[in-house]
Amino acid sequence: MSKPASTVMPTYARFPLTLTKGEGSYVWDDRGEKYLDYTAGIATCNLGHRPPTVEAAIQDQLNQLWHCSNLYHIPSQEKLADLLTEYSAFDQVFFSNSGAEANEAAIKLARRYAQTVKQTDQYEVVTFSQSFHGRTLATLSATAQEKIQAGFAPKMPGFRYLPYNDLEALADLVRPETCAIMLELVQGEGGVHLAEQAWMDQLVSICREHDLLIIIDEIQTGMGRTGTLFAYQQYGFEPDLITLAKGLGSGFPIGAVLAKKHVAKAFSPDTHGSTFGGNPLATTAGLATITHMVEPDFLPTVQANSNYFWQQLEGICDKAKGVQALRGMGYLIGIEVEGQAIDYVNQAREDYQLLLLVAGSQVIRLVPPLTTSKVEIDQVIEHLAQLFATN
Ligand SMILES: *Cc1c(COP(=O)(O)O)cnc(C)c1O
């Protein structure tokens, strides 16, 4: 009997690279080669690799208590919830371990709010084309992409899809069974598409008129990624719920649902839970992360440096023949190319020791650590200009 090459299931097509160390914007492989990491663990290491304040906090917590369950009070969990609500429009937080679980909890909360607080029999959540909400059965059913759902039939009932950024299609938004909408303001995995302001305004106004909950999936856009702590803050409305994960723990696994209090009250003891969710180590990582991000200088510097990056990018993308579009917000950036995006990503790694991501087949995705320096930005611009010149 032949043994597979790896005892790990092949759910990922991996790059031929083994990373063993990280610091700031850089990672090193098992041969000691250094790479500039503009993937940040897929938009997760927003403060760079091993940010000193987060590392120190986790090390300190390692010497205190690792885990105790949610049957007891957890100070770091309370403090993290305090800060998340202080710096957002929300009142209460539920903690999970991942993005998919945060969305799963938001979907459960939306249904339970409709069925117990509003006392209706509504259950349907409307989501949008090219979305990505996760890989559990509920969240892949919420994800309006064939390729994510293929082979996992039957889908979980209770989701309906509308085209993203389509004003006319909003005429069909509300049905008697509809209780919520869920969307990303910048679609990350789906190709770095931004919600248009006029479409968003109309969507919000219909939801308010018909009492539908607005759930914004900020798993990729949150924690400073778009230049503000949360992307909704740049759209002039307040969602009822947002979900977070990726950047929240600087690489330590954690997710969260933030909700307005009238919605949050639909969860009472024994209605939802998680053994690990909000555990002392994870919430210590989250607390140190947000504490760093709300320092007065942090977000203004992210905005200034990302604006600088955008100016340079616009300059080289205008001139590049193979580039079709440049889209994004802050440090969530997509460059749509004529050829295969993966070819650019492979060449950037091989020729320039620069790590990049794709979003779909034709979009190069750049999600650097928010702490990347102007010197690093200049290097990346030089490499991209060379890449575009040779393709
Ligand atoms: C990554 C991501 C998810 C899923 O998060 P996991 O932690 O992988 O479960 C959901 N929504 C968005 C927008 C994401 O970027």
Coordinates of C-alpha atoms and ligand atoms in Angstrom, one line a residue, residues 98-100 103 132-134 184 189 217 219-220 246, ligand 1:
S98 CA -12.3 31.5 14.1
G99 CA -14.1 33.6 11.5
A100 CA -16.4 30.9 10.3
N103 CA -20.3 34.2 11.3
F132 CA -16.8 34.6 1.4
H133 CA -18.1 33.8 4.9
G134 CA -16.3 30.6 5.8
E184 CA -18.4 42.3 3.3
E189 CA -11.4 36.3 -1.1
D217 CA -18.5 40.5 8.0
I219 CA -13.2 39.3 9.4
Q220 CA -10.8 40.6 6.8
K246 CA -8.2 37.3 11.4
Ligands
LIG1 C1 -11.2 34.5 6.4 C2 -12.6 34.9 6.3 C3 -13.6 34.1 6.9 C4 -13.4 32.8 7.5 O1 -12.5 32.8 8.6 P1 -11.9 31.5 9.2 O2 -11.1 32.0 10.4 O3 -11.0 31.0 8.2 O4 -13.0 30.6 9.6 C5 -14.9 34.6 6.8 N1 -15.2 35.8 6.2 C6 -14.2 36.6 5.7 C7 -14.6 37.9 5.0 C8 -12.9 36.1 5.7 O5 -11.9 36.9 5.1

